[in-house]
mmCIF file of C-alpha atoms and ligand atoms in Angstrom:
data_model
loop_
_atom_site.group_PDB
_atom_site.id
_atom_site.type_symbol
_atom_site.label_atom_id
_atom_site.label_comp_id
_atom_site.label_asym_id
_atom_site.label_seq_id
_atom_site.Cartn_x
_atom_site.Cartn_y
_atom_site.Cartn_z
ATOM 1 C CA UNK Y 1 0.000 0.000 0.000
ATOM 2 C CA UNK Y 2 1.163 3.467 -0.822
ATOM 3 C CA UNK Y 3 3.106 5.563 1.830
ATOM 4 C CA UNK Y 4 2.657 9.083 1.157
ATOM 5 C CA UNK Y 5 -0.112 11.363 0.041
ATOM 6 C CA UNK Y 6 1.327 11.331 -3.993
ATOM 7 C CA UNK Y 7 1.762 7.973 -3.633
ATOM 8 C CA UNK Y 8 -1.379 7.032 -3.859
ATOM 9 C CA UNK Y 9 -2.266 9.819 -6.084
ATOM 10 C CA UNK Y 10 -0.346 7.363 -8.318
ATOM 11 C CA UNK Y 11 -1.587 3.882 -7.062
ATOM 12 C CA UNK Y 12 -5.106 5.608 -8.106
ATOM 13 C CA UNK Y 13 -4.388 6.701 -11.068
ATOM 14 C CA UNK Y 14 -3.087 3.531 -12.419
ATOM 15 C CA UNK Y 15 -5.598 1.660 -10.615
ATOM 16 C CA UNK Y 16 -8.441 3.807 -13.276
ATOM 17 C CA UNK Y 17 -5.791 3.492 -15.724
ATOM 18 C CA UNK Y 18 -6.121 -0.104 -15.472
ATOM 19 C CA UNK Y 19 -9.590 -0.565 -14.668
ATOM 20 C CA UNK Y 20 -9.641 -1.756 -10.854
ATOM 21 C CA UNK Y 21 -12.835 -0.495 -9.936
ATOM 22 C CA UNK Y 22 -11.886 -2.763 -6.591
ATOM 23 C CA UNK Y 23 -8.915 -1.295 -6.170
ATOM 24 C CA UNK Y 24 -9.889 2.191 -6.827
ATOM 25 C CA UNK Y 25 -12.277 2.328 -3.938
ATOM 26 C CA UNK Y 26 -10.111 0.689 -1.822
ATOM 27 C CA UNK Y 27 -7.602 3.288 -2.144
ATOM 28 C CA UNK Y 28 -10.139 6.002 -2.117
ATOM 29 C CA UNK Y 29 -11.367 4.299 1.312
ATOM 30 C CA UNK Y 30 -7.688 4.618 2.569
ATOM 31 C CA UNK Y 31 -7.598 8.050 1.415
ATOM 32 C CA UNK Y 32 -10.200 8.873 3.570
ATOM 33 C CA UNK Y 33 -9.171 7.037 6.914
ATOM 34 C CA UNK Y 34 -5.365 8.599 6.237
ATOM 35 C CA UNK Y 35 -7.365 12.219 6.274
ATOM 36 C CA UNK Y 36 -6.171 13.030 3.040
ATOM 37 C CA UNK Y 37 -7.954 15.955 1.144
ATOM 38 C CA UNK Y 38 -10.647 14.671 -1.051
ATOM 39 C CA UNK Y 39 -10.603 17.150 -3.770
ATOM 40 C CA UNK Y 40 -6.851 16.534 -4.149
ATOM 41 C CA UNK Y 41 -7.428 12.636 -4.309
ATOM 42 C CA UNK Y 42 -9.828 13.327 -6.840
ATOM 43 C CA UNK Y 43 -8.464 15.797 -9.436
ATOM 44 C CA UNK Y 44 -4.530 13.938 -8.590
ATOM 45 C CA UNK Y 45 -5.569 10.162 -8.816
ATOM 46 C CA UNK Y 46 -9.146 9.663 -10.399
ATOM 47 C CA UNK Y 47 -9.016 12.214 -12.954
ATOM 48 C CA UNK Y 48 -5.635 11.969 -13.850
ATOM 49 C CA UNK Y 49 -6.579 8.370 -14.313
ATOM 50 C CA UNK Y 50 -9.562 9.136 -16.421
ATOM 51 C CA UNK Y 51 -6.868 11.417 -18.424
ATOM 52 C CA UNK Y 52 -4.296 8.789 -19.511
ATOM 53 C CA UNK Y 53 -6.714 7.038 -20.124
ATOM 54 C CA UNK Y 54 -8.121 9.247 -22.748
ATOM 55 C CA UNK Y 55 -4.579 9.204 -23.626
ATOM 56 C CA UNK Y 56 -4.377 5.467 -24.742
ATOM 57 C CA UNK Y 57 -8.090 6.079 -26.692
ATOM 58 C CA UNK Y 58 -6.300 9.053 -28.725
ATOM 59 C CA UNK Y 59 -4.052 6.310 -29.239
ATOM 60 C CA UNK Y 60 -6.190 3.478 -30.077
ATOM 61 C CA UNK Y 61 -4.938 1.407 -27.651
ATOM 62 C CA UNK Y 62 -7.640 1.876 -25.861
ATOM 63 C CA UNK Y 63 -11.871 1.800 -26.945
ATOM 64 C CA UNK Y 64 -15.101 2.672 -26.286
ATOM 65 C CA UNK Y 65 -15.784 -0.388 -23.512
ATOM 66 C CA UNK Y 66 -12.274 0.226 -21.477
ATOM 67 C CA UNK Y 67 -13.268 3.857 -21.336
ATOM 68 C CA UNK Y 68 -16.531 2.782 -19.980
ATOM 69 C CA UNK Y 69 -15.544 0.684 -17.354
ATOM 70 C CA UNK Y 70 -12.850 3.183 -16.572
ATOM 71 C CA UNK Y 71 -15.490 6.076 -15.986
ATOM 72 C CA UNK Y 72 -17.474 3.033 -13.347
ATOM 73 C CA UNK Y 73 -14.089 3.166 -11.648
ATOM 74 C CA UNK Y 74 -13.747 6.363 -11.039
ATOM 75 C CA UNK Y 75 -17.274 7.106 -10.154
ATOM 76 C CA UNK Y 76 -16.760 4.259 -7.784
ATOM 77 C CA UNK Y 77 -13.953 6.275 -6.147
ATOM 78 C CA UNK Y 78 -15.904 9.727 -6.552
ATOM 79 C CA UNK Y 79 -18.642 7.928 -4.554
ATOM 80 C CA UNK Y 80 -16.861 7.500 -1.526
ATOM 81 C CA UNK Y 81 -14.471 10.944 -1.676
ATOM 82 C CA UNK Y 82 -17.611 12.921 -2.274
ATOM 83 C CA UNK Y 83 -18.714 13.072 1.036
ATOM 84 C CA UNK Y 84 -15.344 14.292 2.524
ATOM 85 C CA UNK Y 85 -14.914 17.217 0.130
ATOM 86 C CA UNK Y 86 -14.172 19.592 2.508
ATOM 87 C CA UNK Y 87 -15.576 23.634 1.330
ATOM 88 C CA UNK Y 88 -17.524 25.585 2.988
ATOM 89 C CA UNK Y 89 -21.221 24.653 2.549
ATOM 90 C CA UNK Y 90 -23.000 27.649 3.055
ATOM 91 C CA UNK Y 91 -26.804 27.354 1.612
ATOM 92 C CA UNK Y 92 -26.752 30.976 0.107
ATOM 93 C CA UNK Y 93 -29.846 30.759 -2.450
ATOM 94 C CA UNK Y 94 -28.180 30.908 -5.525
ATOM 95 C CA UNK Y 95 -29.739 28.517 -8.351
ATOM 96 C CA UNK Y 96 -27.431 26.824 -11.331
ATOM 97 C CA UNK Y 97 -29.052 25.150 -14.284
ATOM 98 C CA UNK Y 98 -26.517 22.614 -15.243
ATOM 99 C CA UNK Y 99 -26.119 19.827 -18.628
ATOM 100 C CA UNK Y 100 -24.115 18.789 -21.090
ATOM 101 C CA UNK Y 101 -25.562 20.338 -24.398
ATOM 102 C CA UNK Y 102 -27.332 18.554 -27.681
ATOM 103 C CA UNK Y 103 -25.633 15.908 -29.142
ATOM 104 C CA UNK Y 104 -23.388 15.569 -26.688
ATOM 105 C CA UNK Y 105 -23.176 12.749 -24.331
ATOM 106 C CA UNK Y 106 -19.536 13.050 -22.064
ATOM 107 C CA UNK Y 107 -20.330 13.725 -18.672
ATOM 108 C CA UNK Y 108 -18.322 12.931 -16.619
ATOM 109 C CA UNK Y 109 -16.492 16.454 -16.538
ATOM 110 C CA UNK Y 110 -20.254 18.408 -15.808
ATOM 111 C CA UNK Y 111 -20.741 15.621 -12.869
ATOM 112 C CA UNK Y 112 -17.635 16.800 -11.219
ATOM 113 C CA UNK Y 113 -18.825 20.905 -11.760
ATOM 114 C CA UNK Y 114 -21.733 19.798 -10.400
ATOM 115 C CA UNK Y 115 -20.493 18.303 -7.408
ATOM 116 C CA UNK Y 116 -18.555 21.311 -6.891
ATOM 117 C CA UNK Y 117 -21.161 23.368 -7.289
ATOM 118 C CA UNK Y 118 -23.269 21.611 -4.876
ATOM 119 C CA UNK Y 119 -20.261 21.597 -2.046
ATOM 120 C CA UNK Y 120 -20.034 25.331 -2.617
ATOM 121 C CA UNK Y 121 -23.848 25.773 -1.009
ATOM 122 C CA UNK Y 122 -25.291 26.569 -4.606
ATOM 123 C CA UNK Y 123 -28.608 24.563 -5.214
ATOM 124 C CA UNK Y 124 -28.132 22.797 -8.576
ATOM 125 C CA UNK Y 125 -30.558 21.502 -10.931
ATOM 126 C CA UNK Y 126 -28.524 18.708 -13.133
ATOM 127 C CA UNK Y 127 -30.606 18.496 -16.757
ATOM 128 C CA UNK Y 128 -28.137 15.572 -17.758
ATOM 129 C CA UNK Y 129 -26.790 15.329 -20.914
ATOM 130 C CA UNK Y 130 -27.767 15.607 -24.712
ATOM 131 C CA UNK Y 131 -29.997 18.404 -23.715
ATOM 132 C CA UNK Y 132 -31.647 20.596 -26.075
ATOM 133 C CA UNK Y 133 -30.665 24.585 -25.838
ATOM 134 C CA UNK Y 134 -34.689 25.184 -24.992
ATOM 135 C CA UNK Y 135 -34.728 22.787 -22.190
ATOM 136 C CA UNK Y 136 -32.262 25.115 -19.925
ATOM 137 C CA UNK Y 137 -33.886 27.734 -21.199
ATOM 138 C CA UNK Y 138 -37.133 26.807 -19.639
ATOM 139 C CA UNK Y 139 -35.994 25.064 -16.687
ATOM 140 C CA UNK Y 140 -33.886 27.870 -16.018
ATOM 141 C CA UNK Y 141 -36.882 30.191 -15.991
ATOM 142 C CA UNK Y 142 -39.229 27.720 -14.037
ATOM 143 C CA UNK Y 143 -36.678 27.368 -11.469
ATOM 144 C CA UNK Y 144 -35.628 31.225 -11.983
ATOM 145 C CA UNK Y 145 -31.905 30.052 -11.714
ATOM 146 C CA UNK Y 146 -28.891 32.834 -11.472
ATOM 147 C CA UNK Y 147 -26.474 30.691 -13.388
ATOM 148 C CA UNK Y 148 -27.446 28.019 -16.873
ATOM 149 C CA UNK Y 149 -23.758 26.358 -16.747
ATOM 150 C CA UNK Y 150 -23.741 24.407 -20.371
ATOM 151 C CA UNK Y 151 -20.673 21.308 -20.420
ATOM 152 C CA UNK Y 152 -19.151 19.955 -23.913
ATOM 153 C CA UNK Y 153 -16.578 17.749 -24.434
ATOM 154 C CA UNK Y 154 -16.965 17.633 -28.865
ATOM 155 C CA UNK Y 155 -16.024 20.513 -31.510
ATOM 156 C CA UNK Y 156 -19.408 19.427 -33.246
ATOM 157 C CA UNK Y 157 -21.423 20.429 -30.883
ATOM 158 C CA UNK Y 158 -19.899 23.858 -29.369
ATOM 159 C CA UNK Y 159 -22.326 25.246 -31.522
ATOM 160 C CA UNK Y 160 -25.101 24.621 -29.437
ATOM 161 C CA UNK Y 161 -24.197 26.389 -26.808
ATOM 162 C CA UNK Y 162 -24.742 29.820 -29.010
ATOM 163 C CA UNK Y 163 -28.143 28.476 -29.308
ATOM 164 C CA UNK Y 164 -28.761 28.855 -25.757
ATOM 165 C CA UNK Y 165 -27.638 32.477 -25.367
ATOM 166 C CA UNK Y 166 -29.853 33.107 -29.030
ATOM 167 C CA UNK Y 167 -32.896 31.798 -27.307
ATOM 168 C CA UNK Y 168 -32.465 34.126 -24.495
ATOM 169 C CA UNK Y 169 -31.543 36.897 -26.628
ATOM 170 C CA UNK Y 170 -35.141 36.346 -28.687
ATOM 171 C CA UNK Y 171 -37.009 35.953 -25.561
ATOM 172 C CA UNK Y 172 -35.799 39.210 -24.095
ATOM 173 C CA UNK Y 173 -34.571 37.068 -21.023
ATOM 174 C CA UNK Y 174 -30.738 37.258 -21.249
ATOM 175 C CA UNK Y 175 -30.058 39.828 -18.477
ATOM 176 C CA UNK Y 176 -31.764 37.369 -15.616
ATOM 177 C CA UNK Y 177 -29.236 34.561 -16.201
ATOM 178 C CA UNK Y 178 -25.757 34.441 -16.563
ATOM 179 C CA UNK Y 179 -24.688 31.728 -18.694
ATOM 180 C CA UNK Y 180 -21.289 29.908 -18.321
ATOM 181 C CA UNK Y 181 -19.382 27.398 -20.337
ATOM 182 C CA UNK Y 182 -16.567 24.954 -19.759
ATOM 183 C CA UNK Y 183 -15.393 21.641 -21.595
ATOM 184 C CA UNK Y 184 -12.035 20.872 -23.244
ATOM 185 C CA UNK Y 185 -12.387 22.106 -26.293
ATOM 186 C CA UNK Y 186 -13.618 25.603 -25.418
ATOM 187 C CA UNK Y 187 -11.760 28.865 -25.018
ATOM 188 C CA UNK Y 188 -11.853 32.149 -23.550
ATOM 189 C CA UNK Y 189 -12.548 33.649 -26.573
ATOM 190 C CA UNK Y 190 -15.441 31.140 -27.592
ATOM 191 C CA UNK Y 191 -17.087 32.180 -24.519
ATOM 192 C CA UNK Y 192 -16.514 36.205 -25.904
ATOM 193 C CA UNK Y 193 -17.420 35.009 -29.494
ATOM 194 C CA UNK Y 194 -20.699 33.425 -28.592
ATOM 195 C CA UNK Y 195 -21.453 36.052 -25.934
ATOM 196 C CA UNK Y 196 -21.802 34.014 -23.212
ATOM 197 C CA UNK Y 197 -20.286 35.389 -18.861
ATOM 198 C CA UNK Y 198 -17.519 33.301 -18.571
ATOM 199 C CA UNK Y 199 -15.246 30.247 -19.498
ATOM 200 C CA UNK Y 200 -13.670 28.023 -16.377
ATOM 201 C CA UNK Y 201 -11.051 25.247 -17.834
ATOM 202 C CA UNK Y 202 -11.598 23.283 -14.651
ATOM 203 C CA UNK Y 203 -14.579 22.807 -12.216
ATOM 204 C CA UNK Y 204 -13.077 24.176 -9.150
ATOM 205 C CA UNK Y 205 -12.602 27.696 -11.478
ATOM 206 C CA UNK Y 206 -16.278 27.092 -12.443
ATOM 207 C CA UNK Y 207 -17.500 27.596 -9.232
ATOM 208 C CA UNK Y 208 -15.210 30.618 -8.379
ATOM 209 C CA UNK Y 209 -16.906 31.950 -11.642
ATOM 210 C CA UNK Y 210 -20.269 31.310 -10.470
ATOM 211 C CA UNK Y 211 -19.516 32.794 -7.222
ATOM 212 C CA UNK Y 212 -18.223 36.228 -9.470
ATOM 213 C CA UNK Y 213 -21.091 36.109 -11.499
ATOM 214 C CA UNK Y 214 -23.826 36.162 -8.531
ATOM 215 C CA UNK Y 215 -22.107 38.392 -6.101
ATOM 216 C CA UNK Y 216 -20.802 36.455 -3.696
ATOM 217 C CA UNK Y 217 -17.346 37.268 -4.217
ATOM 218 C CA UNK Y 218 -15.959 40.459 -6.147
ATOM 219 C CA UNK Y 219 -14.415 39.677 -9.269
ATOM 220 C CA UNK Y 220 -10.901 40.972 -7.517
ATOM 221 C CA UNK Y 221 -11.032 38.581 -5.064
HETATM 222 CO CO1 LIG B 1 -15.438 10.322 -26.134
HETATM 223 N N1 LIG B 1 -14.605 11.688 -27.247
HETATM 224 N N2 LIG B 1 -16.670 9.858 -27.568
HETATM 225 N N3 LIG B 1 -16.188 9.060 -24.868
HETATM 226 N N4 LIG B 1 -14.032 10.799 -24.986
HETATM 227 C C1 LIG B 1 -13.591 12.545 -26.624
HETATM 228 C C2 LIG B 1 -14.191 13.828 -26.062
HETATM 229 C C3 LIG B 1 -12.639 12.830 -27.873
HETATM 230 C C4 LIG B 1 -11.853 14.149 -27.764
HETATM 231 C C5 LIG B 1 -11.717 11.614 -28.102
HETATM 232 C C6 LIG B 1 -10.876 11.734 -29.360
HETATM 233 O O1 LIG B 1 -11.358 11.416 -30.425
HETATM 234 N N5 LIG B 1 -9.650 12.219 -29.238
HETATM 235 C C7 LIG B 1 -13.680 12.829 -29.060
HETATM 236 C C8 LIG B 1 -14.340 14.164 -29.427
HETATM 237 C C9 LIG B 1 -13.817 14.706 -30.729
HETATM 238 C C10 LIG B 1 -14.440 16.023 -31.045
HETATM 239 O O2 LIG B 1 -14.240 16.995 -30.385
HETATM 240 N N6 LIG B 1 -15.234 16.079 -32.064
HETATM 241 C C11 LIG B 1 -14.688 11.803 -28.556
HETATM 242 C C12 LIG B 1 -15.574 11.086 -29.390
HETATM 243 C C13 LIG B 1 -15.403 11.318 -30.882
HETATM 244 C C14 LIG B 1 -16.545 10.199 -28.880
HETATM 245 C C15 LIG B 1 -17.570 9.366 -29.681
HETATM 246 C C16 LIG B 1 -18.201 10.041 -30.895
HETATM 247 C C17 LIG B 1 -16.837 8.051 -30.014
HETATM 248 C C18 LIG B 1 -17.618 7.071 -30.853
HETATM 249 O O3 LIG B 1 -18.634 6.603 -30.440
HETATM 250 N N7 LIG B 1 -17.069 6.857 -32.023
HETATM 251 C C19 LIG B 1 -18.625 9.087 -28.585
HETATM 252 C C20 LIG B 1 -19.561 10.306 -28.411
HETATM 253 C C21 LIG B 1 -20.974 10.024 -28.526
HETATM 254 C C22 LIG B 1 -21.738 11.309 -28.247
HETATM 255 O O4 LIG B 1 -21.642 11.901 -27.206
HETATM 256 N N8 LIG B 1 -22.511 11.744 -29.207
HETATM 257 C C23 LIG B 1 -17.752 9.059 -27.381
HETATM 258 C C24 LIG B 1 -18.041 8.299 -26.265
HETATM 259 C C25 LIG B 1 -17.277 8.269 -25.109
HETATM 260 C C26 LIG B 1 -17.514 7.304 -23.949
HETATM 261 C C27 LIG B 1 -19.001 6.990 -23.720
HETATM 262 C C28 LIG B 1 -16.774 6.049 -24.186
HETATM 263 C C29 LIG B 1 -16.798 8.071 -22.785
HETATM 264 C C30 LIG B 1 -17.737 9.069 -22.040
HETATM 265 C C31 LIG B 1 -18.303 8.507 -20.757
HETATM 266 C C32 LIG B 1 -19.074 9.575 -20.040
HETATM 267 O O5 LIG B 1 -18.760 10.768 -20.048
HETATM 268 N N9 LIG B 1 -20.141 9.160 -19.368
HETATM 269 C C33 LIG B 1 -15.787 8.919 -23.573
HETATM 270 C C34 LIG B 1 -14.628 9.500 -23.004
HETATM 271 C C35 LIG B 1 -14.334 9.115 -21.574
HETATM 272 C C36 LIG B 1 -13.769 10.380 -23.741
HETATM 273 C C37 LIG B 1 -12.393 10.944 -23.335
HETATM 274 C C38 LIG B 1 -11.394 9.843 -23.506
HETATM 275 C C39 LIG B 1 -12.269 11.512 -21.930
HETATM 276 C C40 LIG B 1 -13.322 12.550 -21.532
HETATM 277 C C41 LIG B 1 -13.352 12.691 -20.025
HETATM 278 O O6 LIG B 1 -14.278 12.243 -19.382
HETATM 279 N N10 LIG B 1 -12.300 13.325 -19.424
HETATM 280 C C42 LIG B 1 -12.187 12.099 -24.411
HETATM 281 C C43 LIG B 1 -10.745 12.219 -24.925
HETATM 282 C C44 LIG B 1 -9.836 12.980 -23.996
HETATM 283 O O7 LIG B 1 -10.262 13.837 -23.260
HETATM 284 N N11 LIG B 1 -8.582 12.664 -24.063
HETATM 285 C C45 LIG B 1 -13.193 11.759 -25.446
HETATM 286 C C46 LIG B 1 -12.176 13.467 -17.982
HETATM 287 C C47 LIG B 1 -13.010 14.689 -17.483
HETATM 288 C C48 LIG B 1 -12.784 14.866 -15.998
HETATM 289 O O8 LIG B 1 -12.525 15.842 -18.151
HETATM 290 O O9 LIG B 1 -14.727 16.263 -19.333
HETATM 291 O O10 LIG B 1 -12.665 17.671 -19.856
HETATM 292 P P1 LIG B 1 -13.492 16.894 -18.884
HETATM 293 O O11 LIG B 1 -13.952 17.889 -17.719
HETATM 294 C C49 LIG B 1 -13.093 18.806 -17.069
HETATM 295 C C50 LIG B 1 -13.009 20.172 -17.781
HETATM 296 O O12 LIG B 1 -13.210 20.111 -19.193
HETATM 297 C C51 LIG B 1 -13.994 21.010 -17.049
HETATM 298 O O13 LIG B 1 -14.026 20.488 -15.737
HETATM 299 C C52 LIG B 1 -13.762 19.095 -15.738
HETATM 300 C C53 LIG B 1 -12.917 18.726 -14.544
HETATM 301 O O14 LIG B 1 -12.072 19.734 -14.103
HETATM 302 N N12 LIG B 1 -15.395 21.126 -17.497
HETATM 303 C C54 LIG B 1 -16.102 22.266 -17.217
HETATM 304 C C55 LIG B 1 -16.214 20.266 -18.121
HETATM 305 N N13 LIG B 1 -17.424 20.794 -18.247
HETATM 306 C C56 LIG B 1 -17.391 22.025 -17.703
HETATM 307 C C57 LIG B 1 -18.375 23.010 -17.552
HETATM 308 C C58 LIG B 1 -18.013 24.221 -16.941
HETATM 309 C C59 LIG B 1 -16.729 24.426 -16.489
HETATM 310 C C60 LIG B 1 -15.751 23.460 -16.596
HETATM 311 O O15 LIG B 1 -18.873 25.223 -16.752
HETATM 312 C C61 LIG B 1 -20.199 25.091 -17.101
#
């Protein structure tokens, strides 16, 4: 069994790599009774996992099924860390619409936003994935959420995402949500070109964003 804290960052990682769900959630479990910090474990050992794995299917080495039962792996491991994320939990009101958009059905990366999201006291309503633009448009409304946070992880379906901030646009609705995007193959300057609030690379940024773009922080901060 690993010694230190990176250590088993590693044994992790490989264990995803390799596709030891058993494994993975026993080191997750020791993770947790060594006190280590959950976030950490997860972004250092399951999705760096998840990552070389994606490696190997950019390499055809690996497919579709290993990727699969990769993904059960690690949300076997993110179902035991989740509990021990530690951030403060305030309940402070604000509403997030959240879902991977049309066409589009990776989503593993919008799970972890969400579970940010959710640690970080904002109340979350999760619309899944290959969701069509008007859907968060009208849950966002019925729920009269601050935040529609769209996820994509394919070039061919970025476009989508315009779509959402068009249908607010011709509904007169746009300045009651602010709309933020994230997903490996966007940008900064997609987010400016499609004129959506914001871009975070990572989920941990996504929530600082959301925090920004609802006032609980100052954009300085
Ligand atoms: Co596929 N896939 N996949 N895939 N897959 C990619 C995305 C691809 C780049 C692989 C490749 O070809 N190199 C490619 C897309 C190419 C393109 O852009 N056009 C691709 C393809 C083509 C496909 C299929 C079409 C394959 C096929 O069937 N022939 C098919 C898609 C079907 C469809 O959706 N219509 C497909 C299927 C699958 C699986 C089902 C096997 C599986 C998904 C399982 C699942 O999600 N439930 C899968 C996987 C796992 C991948 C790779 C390998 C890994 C993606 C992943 O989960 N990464 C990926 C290649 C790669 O990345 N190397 C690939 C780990 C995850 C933690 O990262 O999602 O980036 P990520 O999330 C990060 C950030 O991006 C960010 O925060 C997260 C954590 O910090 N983030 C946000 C994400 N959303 C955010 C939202 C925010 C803010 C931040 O604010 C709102």
């Amino acid at each position: 069994m690993p010694e230190t804290p990176e250590d088993l960052h590693e044994a992790l990682a490989t264990a995803v790599l390799e596709l030891d769900e058993v494994l993975t959630a026993d080191l997750c479990n020791k993770a947790v009774a060594l006190g280590y910090d959950a976030w950490t474990t997860i972004e250092q050992g399951l999705i760096a996992g998840m990552n070389r794995a994606g490696k190997l299917f950019d390499e055809e080495e690996y497919f579709v099924p290993e990727l699969l039962i990769a993904s059960d792996a690690m949300y076997a491991g993110l179902g035991i860390l989740r509990p021990h994320i530690s951030q403060a939990n305030t309940i402070h009101g604000r509403r997030v619409v959240i879902g991977v958009v049309q066409g589009d059905t990776h989503d593993i990366g919008k799970n972890l936003v969400r579970i940010m999201l959710e640690v970080a006291g904002f109340e979350v309503f999760d619309l899944g994935r290959d969701v069509p633009a008007q859907a968060f448009v009208d849950r966002a409304v019925e729920v009269n959420a601050d935040v529609i946070a769209l996820s994509t992880l394919m070039t061919t379906t970025m476009t989508q995402m315009s779509k959402v901030v068009s249908i607010l646009e011709e509904g007169n609705i746009r300045h009651r949500f602010k709309v933020i995007v994230g997903g490996a193959p966007l940008s900064q300057q997609f987010s400016d070109r499609i004129g959506a609030d914001g871009y975070a690379p990572k989920a941990a940024q996504a929530v600082q964003l959301a925090r920004q773009l609802t006032g609980l922080v100052n954009a300085a901060a």
